[in-house]
Coordinates of C-alpha atoms and ligand atoms in Angstrom, one line a residue:
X84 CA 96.7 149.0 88.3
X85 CA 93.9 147.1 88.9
X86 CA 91.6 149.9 86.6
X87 CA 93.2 147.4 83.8
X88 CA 90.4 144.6 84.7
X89 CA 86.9 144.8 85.3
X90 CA 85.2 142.8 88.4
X91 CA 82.6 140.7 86.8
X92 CA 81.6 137.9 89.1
X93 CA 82.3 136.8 92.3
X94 CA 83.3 132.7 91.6
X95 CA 84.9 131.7 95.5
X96 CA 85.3 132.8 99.0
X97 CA 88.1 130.9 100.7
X98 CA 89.3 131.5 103.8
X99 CA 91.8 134.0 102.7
X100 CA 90.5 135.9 100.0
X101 CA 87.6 136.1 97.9
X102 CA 87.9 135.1 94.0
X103 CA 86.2 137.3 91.0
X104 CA 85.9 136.1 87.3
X105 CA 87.4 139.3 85.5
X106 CA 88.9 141.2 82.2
X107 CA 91.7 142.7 81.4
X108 CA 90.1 145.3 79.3
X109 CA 93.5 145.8 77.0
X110 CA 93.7 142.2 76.3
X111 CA 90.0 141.0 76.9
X112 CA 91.5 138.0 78.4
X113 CA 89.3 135.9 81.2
X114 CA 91.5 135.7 84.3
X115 CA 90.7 135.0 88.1
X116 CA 91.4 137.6 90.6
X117 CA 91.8 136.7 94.1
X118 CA 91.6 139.3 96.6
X119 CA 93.2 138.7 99.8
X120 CA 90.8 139.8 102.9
X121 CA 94.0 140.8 104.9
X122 CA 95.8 144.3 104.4
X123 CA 99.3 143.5 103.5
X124 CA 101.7 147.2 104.3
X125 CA 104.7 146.8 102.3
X126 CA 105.4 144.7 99.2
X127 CA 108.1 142.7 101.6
X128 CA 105.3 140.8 103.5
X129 CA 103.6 140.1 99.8
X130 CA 106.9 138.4 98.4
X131 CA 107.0 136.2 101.8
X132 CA 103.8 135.2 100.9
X133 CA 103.8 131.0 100.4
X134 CA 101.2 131.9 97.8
X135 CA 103.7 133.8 96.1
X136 CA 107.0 131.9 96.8
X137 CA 105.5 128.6 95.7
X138 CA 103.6 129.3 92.8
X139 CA 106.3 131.9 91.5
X140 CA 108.6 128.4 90.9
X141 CA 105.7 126.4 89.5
X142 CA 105.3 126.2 85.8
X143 CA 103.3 123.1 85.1
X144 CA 100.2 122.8 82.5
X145 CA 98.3 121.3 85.6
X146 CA 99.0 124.2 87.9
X147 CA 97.1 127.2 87.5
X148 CA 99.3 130.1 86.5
X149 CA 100.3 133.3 88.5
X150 CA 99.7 136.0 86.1
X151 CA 100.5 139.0 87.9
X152 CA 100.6 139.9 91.8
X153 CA 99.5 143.2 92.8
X154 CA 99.2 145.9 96.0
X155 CA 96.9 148.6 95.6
X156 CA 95.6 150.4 98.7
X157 CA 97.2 148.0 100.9
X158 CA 95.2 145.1 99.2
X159 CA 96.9 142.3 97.4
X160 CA 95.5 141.0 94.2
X161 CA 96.5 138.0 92.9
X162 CA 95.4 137.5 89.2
X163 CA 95.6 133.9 88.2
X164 CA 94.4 132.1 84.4
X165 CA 90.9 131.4 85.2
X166 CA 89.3 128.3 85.2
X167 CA 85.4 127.2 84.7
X168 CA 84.8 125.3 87.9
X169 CA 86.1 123.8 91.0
X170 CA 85.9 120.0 91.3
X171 CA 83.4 120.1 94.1
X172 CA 80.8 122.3 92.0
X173 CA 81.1 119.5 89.0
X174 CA 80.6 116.5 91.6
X175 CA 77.9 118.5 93.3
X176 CA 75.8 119.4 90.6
X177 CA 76.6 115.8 88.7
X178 CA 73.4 113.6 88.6
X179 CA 74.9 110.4 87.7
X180 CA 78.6 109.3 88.4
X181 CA 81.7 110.3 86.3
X182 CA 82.9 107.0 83.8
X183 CA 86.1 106.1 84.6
X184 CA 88.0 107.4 81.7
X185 CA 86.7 110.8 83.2
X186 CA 88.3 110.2 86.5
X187 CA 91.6 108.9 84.9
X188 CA 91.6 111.4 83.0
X189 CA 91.8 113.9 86.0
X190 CA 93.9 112.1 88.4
X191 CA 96.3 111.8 85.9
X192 CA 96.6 115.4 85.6
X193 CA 96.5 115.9 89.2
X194 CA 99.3 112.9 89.5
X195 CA 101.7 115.2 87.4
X196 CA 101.2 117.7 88.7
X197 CA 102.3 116.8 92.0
X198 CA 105.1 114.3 90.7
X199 CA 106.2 117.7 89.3
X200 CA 106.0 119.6 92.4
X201 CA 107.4 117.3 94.9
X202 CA 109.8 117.0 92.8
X203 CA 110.8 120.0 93.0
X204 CA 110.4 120.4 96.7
X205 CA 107.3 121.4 97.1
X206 CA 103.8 119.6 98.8
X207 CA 100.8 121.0 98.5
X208 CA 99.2 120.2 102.2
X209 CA 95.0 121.3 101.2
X210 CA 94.3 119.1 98.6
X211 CA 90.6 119.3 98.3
X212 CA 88.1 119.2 95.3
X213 CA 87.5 122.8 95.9
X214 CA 91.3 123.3 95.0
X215 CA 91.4 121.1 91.9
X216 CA 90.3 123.4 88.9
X217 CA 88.5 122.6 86.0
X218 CA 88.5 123.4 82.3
X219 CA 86.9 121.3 79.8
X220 CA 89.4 118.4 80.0
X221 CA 92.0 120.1 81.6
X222 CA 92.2 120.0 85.5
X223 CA 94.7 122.2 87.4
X224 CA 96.0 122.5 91.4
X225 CA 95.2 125.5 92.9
X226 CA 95.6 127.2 96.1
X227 CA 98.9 127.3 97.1
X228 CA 98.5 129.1 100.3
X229 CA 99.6 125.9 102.4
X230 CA 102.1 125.1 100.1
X231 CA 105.8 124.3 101.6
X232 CA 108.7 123.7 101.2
X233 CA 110.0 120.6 101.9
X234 CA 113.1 121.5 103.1
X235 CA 112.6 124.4 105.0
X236 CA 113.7 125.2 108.4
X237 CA 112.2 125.0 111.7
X238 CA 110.5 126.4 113.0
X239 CA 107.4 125.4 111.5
X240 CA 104.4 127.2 111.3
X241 CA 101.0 126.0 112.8
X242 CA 98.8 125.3 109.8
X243 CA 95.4 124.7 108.6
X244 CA 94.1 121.8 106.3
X245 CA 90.7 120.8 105.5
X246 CA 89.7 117.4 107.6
X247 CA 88.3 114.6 105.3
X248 CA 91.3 115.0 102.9
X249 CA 93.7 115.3 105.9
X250 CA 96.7 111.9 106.4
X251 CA 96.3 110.3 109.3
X252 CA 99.9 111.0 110.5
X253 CA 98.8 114.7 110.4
X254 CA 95.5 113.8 112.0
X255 CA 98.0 111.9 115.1
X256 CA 100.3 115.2 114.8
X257 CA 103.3 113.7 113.6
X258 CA 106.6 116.1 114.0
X259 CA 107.5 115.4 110.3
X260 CA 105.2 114.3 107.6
X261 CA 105.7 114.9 103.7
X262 CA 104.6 115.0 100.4
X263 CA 102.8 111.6 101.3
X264 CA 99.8 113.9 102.8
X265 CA 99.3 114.7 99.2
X266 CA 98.8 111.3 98.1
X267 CA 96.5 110.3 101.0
X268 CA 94.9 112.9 99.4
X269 CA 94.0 112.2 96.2
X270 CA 93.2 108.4 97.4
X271 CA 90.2 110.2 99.2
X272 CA 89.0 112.2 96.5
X273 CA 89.8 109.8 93.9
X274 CA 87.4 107.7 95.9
X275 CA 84.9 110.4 96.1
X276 CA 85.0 110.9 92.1
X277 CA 83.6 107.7 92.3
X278 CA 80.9 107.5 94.1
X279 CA 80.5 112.0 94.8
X280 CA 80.9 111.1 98.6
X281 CA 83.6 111.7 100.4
X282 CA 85.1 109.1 101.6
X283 CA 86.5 109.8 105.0
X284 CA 83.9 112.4 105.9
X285 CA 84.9 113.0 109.4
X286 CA 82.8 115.3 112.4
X287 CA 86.0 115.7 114.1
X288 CA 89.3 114.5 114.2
X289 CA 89.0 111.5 116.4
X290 CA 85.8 111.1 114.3
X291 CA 88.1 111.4 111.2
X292 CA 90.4 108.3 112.4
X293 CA 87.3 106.5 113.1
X294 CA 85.9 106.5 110.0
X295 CA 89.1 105.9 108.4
X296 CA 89.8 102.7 110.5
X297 CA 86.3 101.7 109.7
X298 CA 87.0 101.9 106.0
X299 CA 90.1 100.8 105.6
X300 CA 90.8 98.7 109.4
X301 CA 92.8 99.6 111.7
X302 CA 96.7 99.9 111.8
X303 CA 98.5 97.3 113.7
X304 CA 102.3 96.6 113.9
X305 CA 102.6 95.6 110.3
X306 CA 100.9 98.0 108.6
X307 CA 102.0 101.2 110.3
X308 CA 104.0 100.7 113.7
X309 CA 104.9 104.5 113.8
X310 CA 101.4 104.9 113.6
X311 CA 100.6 103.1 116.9
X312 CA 103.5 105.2 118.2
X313 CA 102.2 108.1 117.6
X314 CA 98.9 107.1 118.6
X315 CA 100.9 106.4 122.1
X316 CA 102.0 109.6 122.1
X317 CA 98.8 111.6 122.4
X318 CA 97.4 108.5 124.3
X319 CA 95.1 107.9 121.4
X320 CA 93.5 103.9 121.2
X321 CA 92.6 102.8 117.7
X322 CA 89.1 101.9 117.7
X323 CA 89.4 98.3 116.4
X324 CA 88.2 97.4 112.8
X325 CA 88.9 94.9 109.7
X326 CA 88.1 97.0 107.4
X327 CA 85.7 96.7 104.6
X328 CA 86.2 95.6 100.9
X329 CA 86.8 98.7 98.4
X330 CA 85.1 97.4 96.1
X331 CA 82.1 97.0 97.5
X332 CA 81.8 100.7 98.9
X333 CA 82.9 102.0 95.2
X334 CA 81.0 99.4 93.1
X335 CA 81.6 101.5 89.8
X336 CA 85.2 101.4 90.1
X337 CA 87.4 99.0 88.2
X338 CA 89.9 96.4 90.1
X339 CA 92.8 98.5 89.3
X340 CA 90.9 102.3 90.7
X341 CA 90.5 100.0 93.6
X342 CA 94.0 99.0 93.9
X343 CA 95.2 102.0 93.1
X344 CA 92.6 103.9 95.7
X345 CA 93.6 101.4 98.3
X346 CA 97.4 102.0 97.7
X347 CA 97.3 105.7 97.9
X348 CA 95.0 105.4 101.4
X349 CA 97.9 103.5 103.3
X350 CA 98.4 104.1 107.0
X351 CA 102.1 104.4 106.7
X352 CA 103.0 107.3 104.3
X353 CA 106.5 105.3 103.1
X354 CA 103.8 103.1 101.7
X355 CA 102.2 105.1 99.6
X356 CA 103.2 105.6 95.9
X357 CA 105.1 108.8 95.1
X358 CA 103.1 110.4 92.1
X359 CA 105.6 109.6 89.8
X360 CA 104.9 105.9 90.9
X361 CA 101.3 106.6 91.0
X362 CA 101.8 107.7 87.3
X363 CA 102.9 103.7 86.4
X364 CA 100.0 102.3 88.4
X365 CA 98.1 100.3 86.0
X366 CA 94.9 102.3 86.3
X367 CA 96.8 104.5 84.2
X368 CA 97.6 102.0 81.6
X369 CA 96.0 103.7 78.6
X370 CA 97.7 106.9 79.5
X371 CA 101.0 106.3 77.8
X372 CA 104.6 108.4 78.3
X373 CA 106.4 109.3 75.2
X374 CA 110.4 109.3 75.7
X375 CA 111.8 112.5 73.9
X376 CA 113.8 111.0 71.6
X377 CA 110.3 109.1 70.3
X378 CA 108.2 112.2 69.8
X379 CA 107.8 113.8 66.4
X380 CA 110.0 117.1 66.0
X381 CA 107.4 119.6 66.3
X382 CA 107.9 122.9 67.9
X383 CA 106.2 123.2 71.4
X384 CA 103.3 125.2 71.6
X385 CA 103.5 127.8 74.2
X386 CA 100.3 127.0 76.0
X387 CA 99.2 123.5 74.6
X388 CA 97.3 121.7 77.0
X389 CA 98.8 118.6 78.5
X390 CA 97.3 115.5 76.6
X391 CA 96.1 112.6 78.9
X392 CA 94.3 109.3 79.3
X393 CA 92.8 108.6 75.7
X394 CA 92.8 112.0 74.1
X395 CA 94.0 113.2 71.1
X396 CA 98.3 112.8 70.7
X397 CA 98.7 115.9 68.9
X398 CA 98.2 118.0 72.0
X399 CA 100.7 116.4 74.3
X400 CA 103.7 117.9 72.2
X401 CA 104.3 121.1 74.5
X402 CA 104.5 119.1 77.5
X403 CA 108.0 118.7 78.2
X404 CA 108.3 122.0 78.2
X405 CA 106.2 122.6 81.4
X406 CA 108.3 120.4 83.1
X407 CA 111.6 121.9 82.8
X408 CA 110.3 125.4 82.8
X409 CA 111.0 127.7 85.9
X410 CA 109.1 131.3 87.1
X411 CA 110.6 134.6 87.8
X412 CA 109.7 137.6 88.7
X413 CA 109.5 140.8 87.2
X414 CA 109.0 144.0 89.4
X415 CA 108.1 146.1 86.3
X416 CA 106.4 148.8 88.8
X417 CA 106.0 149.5 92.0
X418 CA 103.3 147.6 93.0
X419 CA 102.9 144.9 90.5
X420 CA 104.6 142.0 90.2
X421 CA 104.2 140.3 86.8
X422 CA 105.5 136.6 86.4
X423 CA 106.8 135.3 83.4
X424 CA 108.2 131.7 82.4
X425 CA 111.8 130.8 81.9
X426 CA 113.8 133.0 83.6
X427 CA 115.9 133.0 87.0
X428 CA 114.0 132.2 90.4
X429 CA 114.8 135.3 92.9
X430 CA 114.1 134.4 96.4
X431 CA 112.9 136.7 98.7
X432 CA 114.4 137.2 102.3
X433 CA 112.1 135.3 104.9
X434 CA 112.3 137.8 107.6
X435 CA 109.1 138.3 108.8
X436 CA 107.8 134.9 107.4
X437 CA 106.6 133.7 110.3
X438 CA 104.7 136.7 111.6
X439 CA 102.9 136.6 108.3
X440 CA 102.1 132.9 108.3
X441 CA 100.6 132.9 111.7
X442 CA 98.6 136.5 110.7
X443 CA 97.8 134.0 107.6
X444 CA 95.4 131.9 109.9
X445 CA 91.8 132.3 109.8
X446 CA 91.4 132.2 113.7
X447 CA 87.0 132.2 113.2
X448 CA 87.5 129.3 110.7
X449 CA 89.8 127.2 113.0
X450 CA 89.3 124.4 115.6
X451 CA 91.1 123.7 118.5
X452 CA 94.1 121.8 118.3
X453 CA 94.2 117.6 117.7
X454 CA 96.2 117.6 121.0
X455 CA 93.0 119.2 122.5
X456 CA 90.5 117.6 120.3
X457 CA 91.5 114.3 122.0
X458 CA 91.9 115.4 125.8
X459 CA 88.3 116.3 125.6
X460 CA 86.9 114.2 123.6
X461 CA 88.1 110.6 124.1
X462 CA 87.5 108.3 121.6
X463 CA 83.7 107.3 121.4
X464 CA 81.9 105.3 118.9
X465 CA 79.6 107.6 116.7
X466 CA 75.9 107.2 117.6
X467 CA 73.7 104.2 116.4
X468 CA 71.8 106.7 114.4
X469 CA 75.0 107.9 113.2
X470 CA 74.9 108.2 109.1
X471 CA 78.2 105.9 108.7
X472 CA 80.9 106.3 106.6
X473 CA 79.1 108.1 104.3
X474 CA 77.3 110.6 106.5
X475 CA 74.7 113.3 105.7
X476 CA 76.8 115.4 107.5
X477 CA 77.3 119.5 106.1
X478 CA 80.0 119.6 104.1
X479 CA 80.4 122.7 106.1
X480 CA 81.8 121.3 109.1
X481 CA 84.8 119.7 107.1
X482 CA 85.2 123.1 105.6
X483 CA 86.3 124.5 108.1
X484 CA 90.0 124.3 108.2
X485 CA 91.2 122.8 111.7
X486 CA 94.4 124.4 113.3
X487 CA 97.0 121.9 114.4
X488 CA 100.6 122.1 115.7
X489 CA 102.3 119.9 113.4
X490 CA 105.8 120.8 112.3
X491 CA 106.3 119.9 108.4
X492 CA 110.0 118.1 107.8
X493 CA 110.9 115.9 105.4
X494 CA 113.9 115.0 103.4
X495 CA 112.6 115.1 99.7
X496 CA 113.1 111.7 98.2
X497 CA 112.3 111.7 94.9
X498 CA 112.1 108.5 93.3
X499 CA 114.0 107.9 89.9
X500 CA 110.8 107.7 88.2
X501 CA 110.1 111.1 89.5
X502 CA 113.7 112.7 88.2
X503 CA 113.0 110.9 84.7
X504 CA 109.6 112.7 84.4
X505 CA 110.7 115.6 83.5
X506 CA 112.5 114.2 80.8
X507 CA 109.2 112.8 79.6
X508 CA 106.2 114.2 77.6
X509 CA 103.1 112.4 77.6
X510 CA 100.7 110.0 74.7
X511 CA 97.7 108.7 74.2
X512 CA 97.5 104.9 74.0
X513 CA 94.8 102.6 72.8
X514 CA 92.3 102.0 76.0
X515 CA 93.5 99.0 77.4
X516 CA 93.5 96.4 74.5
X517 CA 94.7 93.2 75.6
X518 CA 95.4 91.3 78.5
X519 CA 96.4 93.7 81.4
X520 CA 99.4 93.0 83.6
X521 CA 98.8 92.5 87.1
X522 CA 98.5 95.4 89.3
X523 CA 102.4 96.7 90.3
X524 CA 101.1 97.6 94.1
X525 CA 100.1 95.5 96.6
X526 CA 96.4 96.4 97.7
X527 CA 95.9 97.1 101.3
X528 CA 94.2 94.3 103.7
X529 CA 90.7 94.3 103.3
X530 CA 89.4 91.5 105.6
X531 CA 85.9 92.0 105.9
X532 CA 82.6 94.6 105.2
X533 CA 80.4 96.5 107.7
X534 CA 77.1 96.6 107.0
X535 CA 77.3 100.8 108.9
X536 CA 78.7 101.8 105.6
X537 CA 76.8 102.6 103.0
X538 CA 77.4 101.5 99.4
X539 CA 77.2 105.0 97.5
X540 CA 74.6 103.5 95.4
X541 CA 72.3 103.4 98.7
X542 CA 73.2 106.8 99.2
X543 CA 70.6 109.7 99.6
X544 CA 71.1 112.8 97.7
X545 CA 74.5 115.1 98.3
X546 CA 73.2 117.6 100.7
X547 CA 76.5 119.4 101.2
X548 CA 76.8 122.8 101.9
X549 CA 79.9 124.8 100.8
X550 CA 80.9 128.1 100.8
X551 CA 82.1 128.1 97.2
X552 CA 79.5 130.7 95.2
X553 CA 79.0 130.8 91.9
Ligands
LIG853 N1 92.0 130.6 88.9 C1 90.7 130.4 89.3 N2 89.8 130.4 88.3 C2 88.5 130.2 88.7 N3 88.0 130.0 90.0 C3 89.0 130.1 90.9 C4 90.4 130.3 90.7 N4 91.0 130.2 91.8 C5 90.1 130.0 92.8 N5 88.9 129.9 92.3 C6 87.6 129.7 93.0 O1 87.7 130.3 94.3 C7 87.7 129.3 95.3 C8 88.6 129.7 96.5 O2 89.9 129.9 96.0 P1 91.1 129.5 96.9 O3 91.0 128.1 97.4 O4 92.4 129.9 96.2 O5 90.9 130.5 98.1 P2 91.4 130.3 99.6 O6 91.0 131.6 100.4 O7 92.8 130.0 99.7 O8 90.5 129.1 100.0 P3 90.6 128.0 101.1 O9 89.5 128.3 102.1 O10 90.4 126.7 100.4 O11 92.0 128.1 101.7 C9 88.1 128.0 94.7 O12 87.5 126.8 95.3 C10 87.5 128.2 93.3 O13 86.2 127.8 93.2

């Protein structure tokens, strides 16, 4: 099976497999091949794969596709579309920041693609800019191996996540968090389009909640009483800030990237926008949905690009169809599975799901727990000499997934907005001409600004380390 393609380039290393840049020598198509670094016996554990049983039900322009799954020698191959780049390797080797039609662009890309997925169920849990994969103008979510379920069943698996991008309701082990996490999510790296820091970059997980309070102040009963709860719970005492003014940490961005930014970094996760909300958010004002009944009667391309922010209008006429599409599975031999779009879902028996999950874990590339984390090291201010918000820490230490003991519940609400989506395809509309209305969400309560952080401006070089090659 895996004769048909030819190995050119190693292009990642994650925790669970590495990824190769390869051909299909029949077809000469590009794809991505990610070989996973555990043996997997029997095709059984493959198909209980999360990998596999989420992104065998996504079918979304902005989620990169499953092409083909196979076991060869015990190893499992995953061959996906390929992509050019990661979004960490564009900010990283970036010299001067992205314009903000850039970043609109993205995110609202990234937005549908999650309004589609938690639609359907489904949160992603690793957001990251190492899992958001670009193309030209087309950005796509990747890495699904955290992916679940919404509605599954206890009991719930530990699981890893990488810190800076991590809610704080997972950081103060909630029992039951939800697609929120995503949007916390994309609030930190939208931030970190920005200015190419990350926002929230965190030493450790009470280090994590630090900086986040120092950013964007600390919870109190009206922001986020659950919060304090929780804190409670694990005998965790917010350290006590105001907050500082977004706007003065991302001086590039416009008042509605601020608004928007501040929204999607709320304490409580019912205050976040859903995506589909997020969608509406006037940042995204020039980015313009098309109701089917409006759109011109052209045939849908099969793989058009989605069409966002201010680009072209011809290209967003296959779009609907990636909404309402659904995955299957075709066993066509023994040891490959290739998936195609448009037929019936087949899911696959969950017996030894959770013997596979936990084997899933990376145990070298994991931290003790946040329960732990906190017991031994109590809250302490960082060092004067500490770099701040935006720290010259190694990206490395973030990178390294942390292993906590949440349990993932949820009921999946899905806002109307979200239901309608599907029945939407997207435009382009003129960049903002005219008065703009106001803002729809509420921005957070900035009170006051720290001199500890750094404006990104002041900032020294990036001096990250990752493991991504390539
Ligand atoms: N389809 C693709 N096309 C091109 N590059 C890819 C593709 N998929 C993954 N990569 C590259 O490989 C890297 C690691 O991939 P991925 O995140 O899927 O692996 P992982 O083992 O699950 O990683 P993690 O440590 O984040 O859990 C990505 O950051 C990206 O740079």
């Amino acid at each position: 099976m895996m004769e048909r393609y030819k190995l050119i380039k190693e292009v990642g290393d994650g925790t669970f497999g590495s990824v190769w840049r390869a051909i299909n020598k029949q077809t000469g198509e590009v794809v991505a091949i990610k070989k996973m670094k555990r043996k997997y016996y029997s095709w059984e554990e493959c198909m209980n794969l999360r990998e596999v049983k989420s992104l065998r039900r996504m079918n979304h322009p902005n989620i990169v596709k499953l092409k083909e799954v196979i076991r060869e020698n015990d190893i499992l191959y995953f061959v996906f579309e390929y992509m050019e780049c990661n979004l960490y390797q564009l900010m990283k080797d970036r010299g001067e920041v992205f314009s903000e039609a850039e970043i609109r662009n993205w995110c609202f890309q990234i937005f549908q693609a999650l309004a589609y997925m938690h639609q359907r169920g489904y949160f992603h849990r690793d957001l990251k800019p190492e899992n958001l994969l670009v193309t030209k103008d087309i950005i796509k979510i990747a890495d699904f191996g955290l992916a679940r379920e919404v509605c599954s069943q206890p009991p719930y698996t530990e699981y890893v996540s990488t810190r800076w991008y991590r809610a704080p309701e997972v950081l103060l082990q909630s029992s039951v968090y939800d697609s929120a996490v995503d949007i916390w999510a994309m609030g930190a790296i939208m931030a970190e389009l920005f200015t190419l820091r990350p926002l929230f970059p965190g030493l450790s997980e009470p280090d994590e909640i630090y900086r986040i309070c120092k950013v964007i102040g600390s919870p109190s009963e009206n922001t986020w009483a659950e919060g304090l709860q929780l804190a409670g719970t694990i005998k965790y005492q917010f350290p006590q800030f105001s907050g500082v003014d977004l706007s003065v940490l991302i001086p590039s961005a416009s008042k509605e990237a601020i608004d928007l930014i501040s929204s999607l970094c709320s304490w409580d996760p019912r205050k976040r926008p859903k995506a589909a909300e997020a969608l509406q958010h006037s940042f995204f004002q020039s980015c313009v949905y098309v109701a089917p009944s409006l759109r011109p009667k052209v045939a849908a391309k099969p793989n058009t690009p989605p069409s966002v922010g201010v680009r072209g209008a011809s290209e967003q006429k296959g779009a609907r169809r990636y909404s309402t599409g659904t995955l299957s599975t075709t066993k066509a031999a023994n040891n490959v599975l290739s998936v195609k779009s448009n037929a019936s879902l087949r899911t696959v028996a969950a017996g030894a799901q959770r013997k596979l999950e936990m084997a899933h874990q990376a145990p070298e590339k994991t931290e003790k727990s946040m329960k732990n984390s906190f017991k031994q090291s109590p809250y302490r201010p960082p060092a004067r000499n500490n770099p701040g918000a935006f720290g010259r820490s190694s990206r490395r230490m973030a990178d390294i997934p942390e292993k906590t003991s949440n349990r993932a519940a949820t009921s999946a609400k899905v806002s109307n907005v979200a239901e309608k989506l599907g029945k939407m395809s997207l435009n382009s509309g003129p960049q903002h001409a005219g008065k703009q209305p106001p803002p729809w969400m509420k921005a957070g309560g900035w009170h006051s600004q720290t001199d500890l952080l750094a404006r990104s401006h002041e900032l020294p070089p990036r001096r990250f380390t990752r493991k991504v090659v390539g």
